[in-house]
Tab-separated table of C-alpha atoms in Angstrom:
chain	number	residue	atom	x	y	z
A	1190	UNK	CA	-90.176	16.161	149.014
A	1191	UNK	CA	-87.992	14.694	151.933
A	1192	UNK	CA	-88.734	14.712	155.557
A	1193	UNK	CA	-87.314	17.829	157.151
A	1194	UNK	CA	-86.213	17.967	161.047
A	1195	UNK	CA	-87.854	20.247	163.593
A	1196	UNK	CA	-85.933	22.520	166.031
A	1197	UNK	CA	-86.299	19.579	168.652
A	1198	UNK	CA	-84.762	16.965	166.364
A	1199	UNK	CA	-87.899	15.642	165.425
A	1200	UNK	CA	-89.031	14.297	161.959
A	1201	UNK	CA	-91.462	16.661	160.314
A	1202	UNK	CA	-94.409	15.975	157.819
A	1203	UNK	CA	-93.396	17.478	154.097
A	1204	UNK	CA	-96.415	19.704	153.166
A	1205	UNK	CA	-96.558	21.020	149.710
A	1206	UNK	CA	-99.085	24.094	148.972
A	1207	UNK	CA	-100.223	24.368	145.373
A	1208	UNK	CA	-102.077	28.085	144.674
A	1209	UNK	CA	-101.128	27.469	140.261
A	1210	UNK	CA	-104.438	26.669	139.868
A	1211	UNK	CA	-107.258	24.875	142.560
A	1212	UNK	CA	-105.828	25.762	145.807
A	1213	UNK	CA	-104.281	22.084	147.282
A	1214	UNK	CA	-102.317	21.236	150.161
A	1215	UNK	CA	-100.782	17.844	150.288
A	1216	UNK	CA	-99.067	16.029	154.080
A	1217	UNK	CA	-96.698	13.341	153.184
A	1218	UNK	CA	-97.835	12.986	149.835
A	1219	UNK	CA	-101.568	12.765	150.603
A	1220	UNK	CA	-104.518	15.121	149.637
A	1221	UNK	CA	-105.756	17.448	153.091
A	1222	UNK	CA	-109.266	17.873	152.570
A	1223	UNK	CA	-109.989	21.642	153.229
A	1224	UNK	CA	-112.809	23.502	155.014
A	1225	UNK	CA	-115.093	25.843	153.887
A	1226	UNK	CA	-114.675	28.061	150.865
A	1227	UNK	CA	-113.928	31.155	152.611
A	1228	UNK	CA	-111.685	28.938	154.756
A	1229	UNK	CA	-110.159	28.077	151.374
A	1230	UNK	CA	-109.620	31.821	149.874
A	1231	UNK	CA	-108.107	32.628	152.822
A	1232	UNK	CA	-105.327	29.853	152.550
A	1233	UNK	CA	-104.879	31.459	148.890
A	1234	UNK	CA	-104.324	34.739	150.137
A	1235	UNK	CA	-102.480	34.096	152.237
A	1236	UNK	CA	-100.238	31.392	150.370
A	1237	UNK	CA	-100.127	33.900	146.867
A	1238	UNK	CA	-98.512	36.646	149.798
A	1239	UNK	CA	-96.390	34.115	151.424
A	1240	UNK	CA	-93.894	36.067	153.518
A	1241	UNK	CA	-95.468	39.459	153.246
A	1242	UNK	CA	-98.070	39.982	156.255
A	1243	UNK	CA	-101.302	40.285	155.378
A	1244	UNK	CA	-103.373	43.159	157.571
A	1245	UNK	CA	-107.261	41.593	159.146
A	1246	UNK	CA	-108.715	44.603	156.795
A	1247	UNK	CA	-107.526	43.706	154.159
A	1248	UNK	CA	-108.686	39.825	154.244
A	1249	UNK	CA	-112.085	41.207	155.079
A	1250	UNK	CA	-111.906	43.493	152.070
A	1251	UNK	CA	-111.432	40.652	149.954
A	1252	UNK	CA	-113.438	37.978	151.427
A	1253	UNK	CA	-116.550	40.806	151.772
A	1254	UNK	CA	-116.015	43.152	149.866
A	1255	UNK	CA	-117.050	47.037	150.561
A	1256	UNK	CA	-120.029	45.897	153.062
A	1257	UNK	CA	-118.695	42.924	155.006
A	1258	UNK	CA	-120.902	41.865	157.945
A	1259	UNK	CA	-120.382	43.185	161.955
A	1260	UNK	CA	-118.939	39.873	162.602
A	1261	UNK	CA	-116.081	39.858	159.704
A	1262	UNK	CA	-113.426	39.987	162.187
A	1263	UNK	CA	-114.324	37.338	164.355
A	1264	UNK	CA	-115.627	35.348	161.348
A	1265	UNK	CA	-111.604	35.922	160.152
A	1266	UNK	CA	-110.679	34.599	163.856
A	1267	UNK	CA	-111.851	31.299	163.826
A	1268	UNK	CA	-110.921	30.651	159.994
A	1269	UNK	CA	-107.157	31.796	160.881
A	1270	UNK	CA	-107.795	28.629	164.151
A	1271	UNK	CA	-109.327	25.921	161.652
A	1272	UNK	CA	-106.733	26.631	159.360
A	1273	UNK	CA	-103.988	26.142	162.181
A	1274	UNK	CA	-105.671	23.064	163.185
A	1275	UNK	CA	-106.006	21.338	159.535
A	1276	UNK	CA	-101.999	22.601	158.403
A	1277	UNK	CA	-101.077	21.169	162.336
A	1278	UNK	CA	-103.567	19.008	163.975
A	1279	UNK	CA	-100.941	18.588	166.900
A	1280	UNK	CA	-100.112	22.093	167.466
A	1281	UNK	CA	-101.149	23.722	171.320
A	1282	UNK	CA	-103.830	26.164	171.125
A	1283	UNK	CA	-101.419	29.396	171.666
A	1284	UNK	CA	-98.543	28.113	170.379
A	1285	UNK	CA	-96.707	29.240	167.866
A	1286	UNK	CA	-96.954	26.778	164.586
A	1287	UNK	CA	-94.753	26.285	161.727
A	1288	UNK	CA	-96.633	27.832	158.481
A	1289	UNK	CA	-98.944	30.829	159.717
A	1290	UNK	CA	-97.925	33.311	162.578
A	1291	UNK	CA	-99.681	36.701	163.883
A	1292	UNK	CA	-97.780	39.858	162.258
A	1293	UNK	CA	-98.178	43.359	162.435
A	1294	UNK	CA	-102.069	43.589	163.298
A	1295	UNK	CA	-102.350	40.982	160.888
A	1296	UNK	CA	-101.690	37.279	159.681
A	1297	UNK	CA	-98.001	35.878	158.076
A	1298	UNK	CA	-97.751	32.817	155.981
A	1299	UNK	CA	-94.356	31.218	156.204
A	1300	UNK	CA	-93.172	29.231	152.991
A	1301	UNK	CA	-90.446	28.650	150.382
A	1302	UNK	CA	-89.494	27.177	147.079
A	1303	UNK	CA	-90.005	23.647	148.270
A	1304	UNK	CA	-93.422	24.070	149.895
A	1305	UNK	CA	-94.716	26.391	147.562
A	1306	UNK	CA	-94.969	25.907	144.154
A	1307	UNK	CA	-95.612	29.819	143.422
A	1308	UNK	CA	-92.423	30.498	144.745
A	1309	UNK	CA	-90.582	27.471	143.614
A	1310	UNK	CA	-91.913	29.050	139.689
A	1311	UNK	CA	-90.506	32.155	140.500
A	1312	UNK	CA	-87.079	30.986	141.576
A	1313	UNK	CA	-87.251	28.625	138.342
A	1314	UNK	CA	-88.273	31.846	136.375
A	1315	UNK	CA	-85.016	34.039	138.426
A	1316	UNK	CA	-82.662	31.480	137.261
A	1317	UNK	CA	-83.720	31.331	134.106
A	1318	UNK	CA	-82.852	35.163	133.994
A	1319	UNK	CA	-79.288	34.731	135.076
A	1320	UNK	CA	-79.256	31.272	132.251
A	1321	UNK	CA	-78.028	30.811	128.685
A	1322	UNK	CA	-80.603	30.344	126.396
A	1323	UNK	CA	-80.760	27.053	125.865
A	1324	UNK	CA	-80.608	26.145	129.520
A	1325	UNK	CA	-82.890	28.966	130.033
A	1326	UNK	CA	-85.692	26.868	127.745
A	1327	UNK	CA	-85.996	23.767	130.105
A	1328	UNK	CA	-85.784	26.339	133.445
A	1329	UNK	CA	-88.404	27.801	131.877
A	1330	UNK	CA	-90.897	24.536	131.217
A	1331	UNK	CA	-89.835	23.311	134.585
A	1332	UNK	CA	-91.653	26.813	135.794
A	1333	UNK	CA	-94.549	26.667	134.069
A	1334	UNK	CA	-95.226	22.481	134.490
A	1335	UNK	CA	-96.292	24.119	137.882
A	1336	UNK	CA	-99.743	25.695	136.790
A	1337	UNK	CA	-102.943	23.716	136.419
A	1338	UNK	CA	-104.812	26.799	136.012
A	1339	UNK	CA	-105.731	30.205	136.718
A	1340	UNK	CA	-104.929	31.498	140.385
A	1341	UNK	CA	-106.647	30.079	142.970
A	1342	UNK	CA	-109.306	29.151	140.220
A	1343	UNK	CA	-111.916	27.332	143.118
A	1344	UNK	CA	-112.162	30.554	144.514
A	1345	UNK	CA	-114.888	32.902	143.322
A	1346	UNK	CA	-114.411	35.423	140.426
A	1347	UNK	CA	-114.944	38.451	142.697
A	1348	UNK	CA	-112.872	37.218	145.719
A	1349	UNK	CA	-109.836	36.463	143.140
A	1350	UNK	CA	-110.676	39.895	141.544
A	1351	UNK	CA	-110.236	41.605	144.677
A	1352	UNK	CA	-107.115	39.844	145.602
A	1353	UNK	CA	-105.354	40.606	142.660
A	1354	UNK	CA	-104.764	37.524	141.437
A	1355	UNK	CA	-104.781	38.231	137.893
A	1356	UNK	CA	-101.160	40.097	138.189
A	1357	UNK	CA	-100.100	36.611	139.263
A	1358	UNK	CA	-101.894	35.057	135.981
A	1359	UNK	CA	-100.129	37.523	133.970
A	1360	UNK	CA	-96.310	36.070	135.670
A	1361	UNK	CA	-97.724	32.847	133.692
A	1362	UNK	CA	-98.227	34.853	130.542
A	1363	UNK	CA	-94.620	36.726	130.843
A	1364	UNK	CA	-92.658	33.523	131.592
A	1365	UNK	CA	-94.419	31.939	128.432
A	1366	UNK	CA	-92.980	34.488	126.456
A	1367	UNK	CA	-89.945	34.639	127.745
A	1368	UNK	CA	-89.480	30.971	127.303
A	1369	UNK	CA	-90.303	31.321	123.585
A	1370	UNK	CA	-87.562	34.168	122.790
A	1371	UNK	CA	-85.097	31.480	124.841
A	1372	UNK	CA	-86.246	28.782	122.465
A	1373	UNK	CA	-86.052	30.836	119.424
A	1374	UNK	CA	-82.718	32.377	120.185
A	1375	UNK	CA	-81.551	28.258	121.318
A	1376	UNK	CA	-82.864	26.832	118.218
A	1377	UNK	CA	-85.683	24.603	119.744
A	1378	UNK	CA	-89.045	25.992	118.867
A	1379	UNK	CA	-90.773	22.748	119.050
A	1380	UNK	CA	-90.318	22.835	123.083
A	1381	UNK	CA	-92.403	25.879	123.704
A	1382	UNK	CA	-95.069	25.106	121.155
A	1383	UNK	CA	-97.378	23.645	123.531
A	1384	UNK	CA	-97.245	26.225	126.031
A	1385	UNK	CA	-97.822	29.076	123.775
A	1386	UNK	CA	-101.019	27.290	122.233
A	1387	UNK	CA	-102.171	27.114	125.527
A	1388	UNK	CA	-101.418	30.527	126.310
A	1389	UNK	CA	-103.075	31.843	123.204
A	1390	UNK	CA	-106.075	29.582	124.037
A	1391	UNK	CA	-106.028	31.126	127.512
A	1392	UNK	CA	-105.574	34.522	126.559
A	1393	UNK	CA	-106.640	35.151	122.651
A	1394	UNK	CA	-106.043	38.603	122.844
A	1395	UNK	CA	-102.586	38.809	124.214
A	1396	UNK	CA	-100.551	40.008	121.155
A	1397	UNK	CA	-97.066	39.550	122.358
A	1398	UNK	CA	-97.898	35.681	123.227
A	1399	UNK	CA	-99.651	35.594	119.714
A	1400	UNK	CA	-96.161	37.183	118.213
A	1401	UNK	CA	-94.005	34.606	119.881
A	1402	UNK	CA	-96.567	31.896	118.220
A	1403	UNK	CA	-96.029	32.953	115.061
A	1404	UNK	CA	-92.767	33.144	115.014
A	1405	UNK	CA	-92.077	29.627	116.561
A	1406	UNK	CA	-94.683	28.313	114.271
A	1407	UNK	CA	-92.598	29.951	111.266
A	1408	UNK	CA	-89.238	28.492	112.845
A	1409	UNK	CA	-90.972	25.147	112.255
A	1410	UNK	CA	-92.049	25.235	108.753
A	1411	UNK	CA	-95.842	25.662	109.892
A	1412	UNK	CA	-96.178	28.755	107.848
A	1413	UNK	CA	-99.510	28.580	106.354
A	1414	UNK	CA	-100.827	28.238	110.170
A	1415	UNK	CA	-98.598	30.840	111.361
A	1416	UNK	CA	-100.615	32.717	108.413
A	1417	UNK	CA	-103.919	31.276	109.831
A	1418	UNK	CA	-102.969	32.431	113.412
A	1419	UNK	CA	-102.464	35.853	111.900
A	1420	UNK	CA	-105.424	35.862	110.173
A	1421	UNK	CA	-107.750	35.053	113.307
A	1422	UNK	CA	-105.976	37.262	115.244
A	1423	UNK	CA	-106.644	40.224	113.597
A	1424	UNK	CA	-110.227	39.275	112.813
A	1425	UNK	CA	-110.823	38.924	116.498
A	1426	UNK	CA	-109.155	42.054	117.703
A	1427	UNK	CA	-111.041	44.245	114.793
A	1428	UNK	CA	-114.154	42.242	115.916
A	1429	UNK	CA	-114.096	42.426	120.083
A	1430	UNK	CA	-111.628	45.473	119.943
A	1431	UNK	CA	-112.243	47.673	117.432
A	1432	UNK	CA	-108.480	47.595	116.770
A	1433	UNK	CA	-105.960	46.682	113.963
A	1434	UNK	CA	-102.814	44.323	115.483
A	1435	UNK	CA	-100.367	46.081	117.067
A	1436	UNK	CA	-96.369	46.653	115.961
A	1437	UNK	CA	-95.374	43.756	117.324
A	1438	UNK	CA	-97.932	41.381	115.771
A	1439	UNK	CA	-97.295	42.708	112.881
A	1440	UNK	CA	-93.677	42.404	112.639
A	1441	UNK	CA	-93.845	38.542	113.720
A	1442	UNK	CA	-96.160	38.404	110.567
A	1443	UNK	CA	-94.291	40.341	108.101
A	1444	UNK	CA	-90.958	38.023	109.728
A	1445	UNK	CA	-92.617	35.038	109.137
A	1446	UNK	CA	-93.417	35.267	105.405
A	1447	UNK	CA	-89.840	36.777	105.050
A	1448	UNK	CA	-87.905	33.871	105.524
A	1449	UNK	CA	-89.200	30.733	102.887
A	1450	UNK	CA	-86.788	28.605	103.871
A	1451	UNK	CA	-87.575	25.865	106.507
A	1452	UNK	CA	-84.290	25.784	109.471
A	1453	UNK	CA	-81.721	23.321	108.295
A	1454	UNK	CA	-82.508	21.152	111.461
A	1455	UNK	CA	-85.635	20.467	110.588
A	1456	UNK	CA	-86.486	17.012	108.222
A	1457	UNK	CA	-87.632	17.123	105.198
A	1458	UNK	CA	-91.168	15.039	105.098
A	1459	UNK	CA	-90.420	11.628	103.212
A	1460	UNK	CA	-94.137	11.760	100.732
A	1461	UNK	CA	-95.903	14.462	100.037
A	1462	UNK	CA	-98.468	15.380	102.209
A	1463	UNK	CA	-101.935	14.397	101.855
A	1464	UNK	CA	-103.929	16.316	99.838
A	1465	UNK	CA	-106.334	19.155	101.293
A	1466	UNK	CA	-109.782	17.981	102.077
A	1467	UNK	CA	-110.996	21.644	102.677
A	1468	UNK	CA	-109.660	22.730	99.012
A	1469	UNK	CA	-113.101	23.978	96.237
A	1470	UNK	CA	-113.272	25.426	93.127
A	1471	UNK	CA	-110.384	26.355	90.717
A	1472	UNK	CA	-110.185	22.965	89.472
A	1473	UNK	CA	-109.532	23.772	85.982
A	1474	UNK	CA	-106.655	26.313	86.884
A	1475	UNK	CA	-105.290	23.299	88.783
A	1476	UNK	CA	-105.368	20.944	85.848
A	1477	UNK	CA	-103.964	23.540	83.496
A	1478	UNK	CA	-100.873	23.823	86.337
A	1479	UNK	CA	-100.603	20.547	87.247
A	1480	UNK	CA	-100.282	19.403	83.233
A	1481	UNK	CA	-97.404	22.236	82.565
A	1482	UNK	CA	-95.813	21.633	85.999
A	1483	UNK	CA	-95.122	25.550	86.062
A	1484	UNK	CA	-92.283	25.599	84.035
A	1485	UNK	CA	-92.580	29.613	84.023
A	1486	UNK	CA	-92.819	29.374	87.788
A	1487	UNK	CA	-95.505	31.944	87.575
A	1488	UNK	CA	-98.022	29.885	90.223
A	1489	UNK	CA	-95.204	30.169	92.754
A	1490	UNK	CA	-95.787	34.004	93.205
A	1491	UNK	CA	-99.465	33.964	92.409
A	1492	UNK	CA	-102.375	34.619	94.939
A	1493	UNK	CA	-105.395	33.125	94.175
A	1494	UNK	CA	-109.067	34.800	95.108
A	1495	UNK	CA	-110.914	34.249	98.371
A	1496	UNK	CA	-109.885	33.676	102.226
A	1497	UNK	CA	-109.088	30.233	103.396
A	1498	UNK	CA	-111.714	30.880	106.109
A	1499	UNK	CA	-114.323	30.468	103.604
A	1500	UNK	CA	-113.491	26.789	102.554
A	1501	UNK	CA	-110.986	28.218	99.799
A	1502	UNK	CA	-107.074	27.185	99.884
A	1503	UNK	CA	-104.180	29.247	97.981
A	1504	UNK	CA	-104.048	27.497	94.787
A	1505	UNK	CA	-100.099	27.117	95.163
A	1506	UNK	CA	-100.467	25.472	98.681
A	1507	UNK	CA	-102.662	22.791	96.711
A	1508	UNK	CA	-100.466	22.442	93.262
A	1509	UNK	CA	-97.342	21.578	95.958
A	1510	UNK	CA	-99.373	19.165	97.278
A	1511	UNK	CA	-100.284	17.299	93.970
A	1512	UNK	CA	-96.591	18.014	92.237
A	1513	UNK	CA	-94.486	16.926	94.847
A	1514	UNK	CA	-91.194	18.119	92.158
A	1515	UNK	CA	-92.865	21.166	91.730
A	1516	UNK	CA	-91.294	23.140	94.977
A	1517	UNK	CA	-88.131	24.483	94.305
A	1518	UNK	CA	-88.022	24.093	98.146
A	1519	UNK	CA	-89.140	21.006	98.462
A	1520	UNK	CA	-91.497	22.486	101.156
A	1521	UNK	CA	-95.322	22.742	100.947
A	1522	UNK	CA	-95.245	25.021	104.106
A	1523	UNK	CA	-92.887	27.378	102.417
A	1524	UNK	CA	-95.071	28.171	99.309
A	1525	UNK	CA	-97.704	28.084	101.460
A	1526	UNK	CA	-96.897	30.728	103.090
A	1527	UNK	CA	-94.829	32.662	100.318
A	1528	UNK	CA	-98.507	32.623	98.879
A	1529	UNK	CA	-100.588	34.065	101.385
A	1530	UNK	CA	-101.626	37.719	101.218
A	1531	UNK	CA	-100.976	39.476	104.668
A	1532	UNK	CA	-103.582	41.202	106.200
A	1533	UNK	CA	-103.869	44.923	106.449
């Protein structure tokens, strides 16, 4: 960030607040060590409402909770003055400063794109919006390169939980998504990969981000782990939810054993891949397969017995791997996947 000029001419410091994850404020490129941690979720609720006042009551609700002390207000006082002093150490006791002003019987951070990087991933995420989808994709990952983390994640659980933080978690979540139906719709999968793992780690639950990973798995080739990621999904929400995957989960699943045929932009692998060291049993059906190389094809529509979360491969997934001619797609992923037997 450049050096911007004051209303008297003068040079002024670049600051840069970061609220995507541990709240941070940086001067000139170096690290402002911050006060206490009230001090601290204060500067996050006020930075996450940046341009929006913020009403005393309401900062004691959150920093207290229903039974804050007598002396909330004036406790709220002198935070609002040592956070003055550590954004401005030069600024005159009653004057007016450049980031937080008095407003409306409460307090008014003032910040934009380039200070903030909240609001600089929500102007990414706006133009993205208005952006075809290719250009769209790299909006998009520009965005989200922004968060190292939950909200405000220094700050404790309940003060975050009272500030509503979490609907700002869940703009992470959306823009994840929407940057994998860019990708997918722009022919890049491989871009958003990354992001939607994360996501999925972050959130295992959240079925529309699950979809999307499927699907861009899929797009790759990776369809025995967009199987897998099926799979585990639907264990987990029977298990912690008591509920089957929804529509949408399932129609990523059914659309990504639908299509057997890798995108034409993808590379063919040069050898065969190695061989699976979590493959047991069935090692005479194997032989018998591997010595006929399938000349009926009848392996290539076959499912064999047992889950692959209890040690046990599809037999076909293995027979590609040891008869590299036998694919008439020349893709292990693709019979892989052709092979697997879809959850209810």
């Amino acid at each position: 960030m450049g050096w911007k000029i004051s209303k008297g001419g003068g040079p002024v410091e670049p600051v840069e607040f970061s609220v995507l994850g541990p709240v941070r404020v940086q001067r000139a490129g170096e690290e402002v060590a911050l006060g206490s941690l009230q001090e601290r979720a204060l500067l996050a609720l006020l930075l996450v409402r940046a341009g929006q006042p913020v009403a005393v009551s309401e900062i004691v609700t959150v920093m207290w909770g229903a039974r804050p002390p007598d002396s909330a207000v004036n406790v709220v006082r002198r935070h609002v003055g040592s956070l003055r002093r550590l954004m401005e150490p030069g600024l005159p006791v009653r004057a007016v400063g450049r980031w937080m002003a008095r407003d409306a019987g409460g307090y008014l951070w003032t910040a934009d794109a380039d200070s903030l990087d909240l609001l600089r991933f929500r102007r990414l995420r706006d133009e993205a919006r208005r952006a075809e989808p290719g250009q769209a994709v790299g909006l998009l990952v520009e965005a989200l390169s922004s968060w190292r983390g939950p909200v405000a994640g220094d700050i404790a659980a309940e003060v975050r939980e009272r500030a509503g933080f979490g609907a700002v978690d869940r703009e992470r979540q959306a823009a994840v998504r929407e940057a994998a139906d860019a990708a997918l719709r722009a022919g890049v999968p491989v871009v958003v990969l990354p992001l939607l793992r994360q996501a999925a780690a972050d959130d295992p639950l959240d079925e529309p981000v699950l979809a999307r990973l499927i699907l861009v798995l899929a797009a790759m080739g990776h369809r025995c782990e967009a199987a897998d990621t099926y799979r585990t999904a639907a264990t987990r929400l029977a298990h912690e939810l008591g509920i089957d995957p929804g529509a949408e989960l399932r129609e990523a699943h059914r659309a990504s054993l639908t299509d057997a045929t890798p995108p034409a932009s993808l590379p063919r692998p040069a050898q065969r891949p190695h061989d699976l060291s979590t493959f047991t049993g069935r090692e005479s059906e194997l032989d018998d397969v591997l010595a006929g190389s399938d000349p009926t094809g009848e392996w290539s529509s076959r499912r064999s017995a047992g889950w692959p979360a209890l040690g046990r491969r599809p037999l076909p997934c293995t027979w590609r791997i040891g008869s590299p001619s036998g694919s008439p797609t020349g893709s292990s992923t693709s019979i892989c996947a052709a092979s697997t037997r879809p959850v209810p």
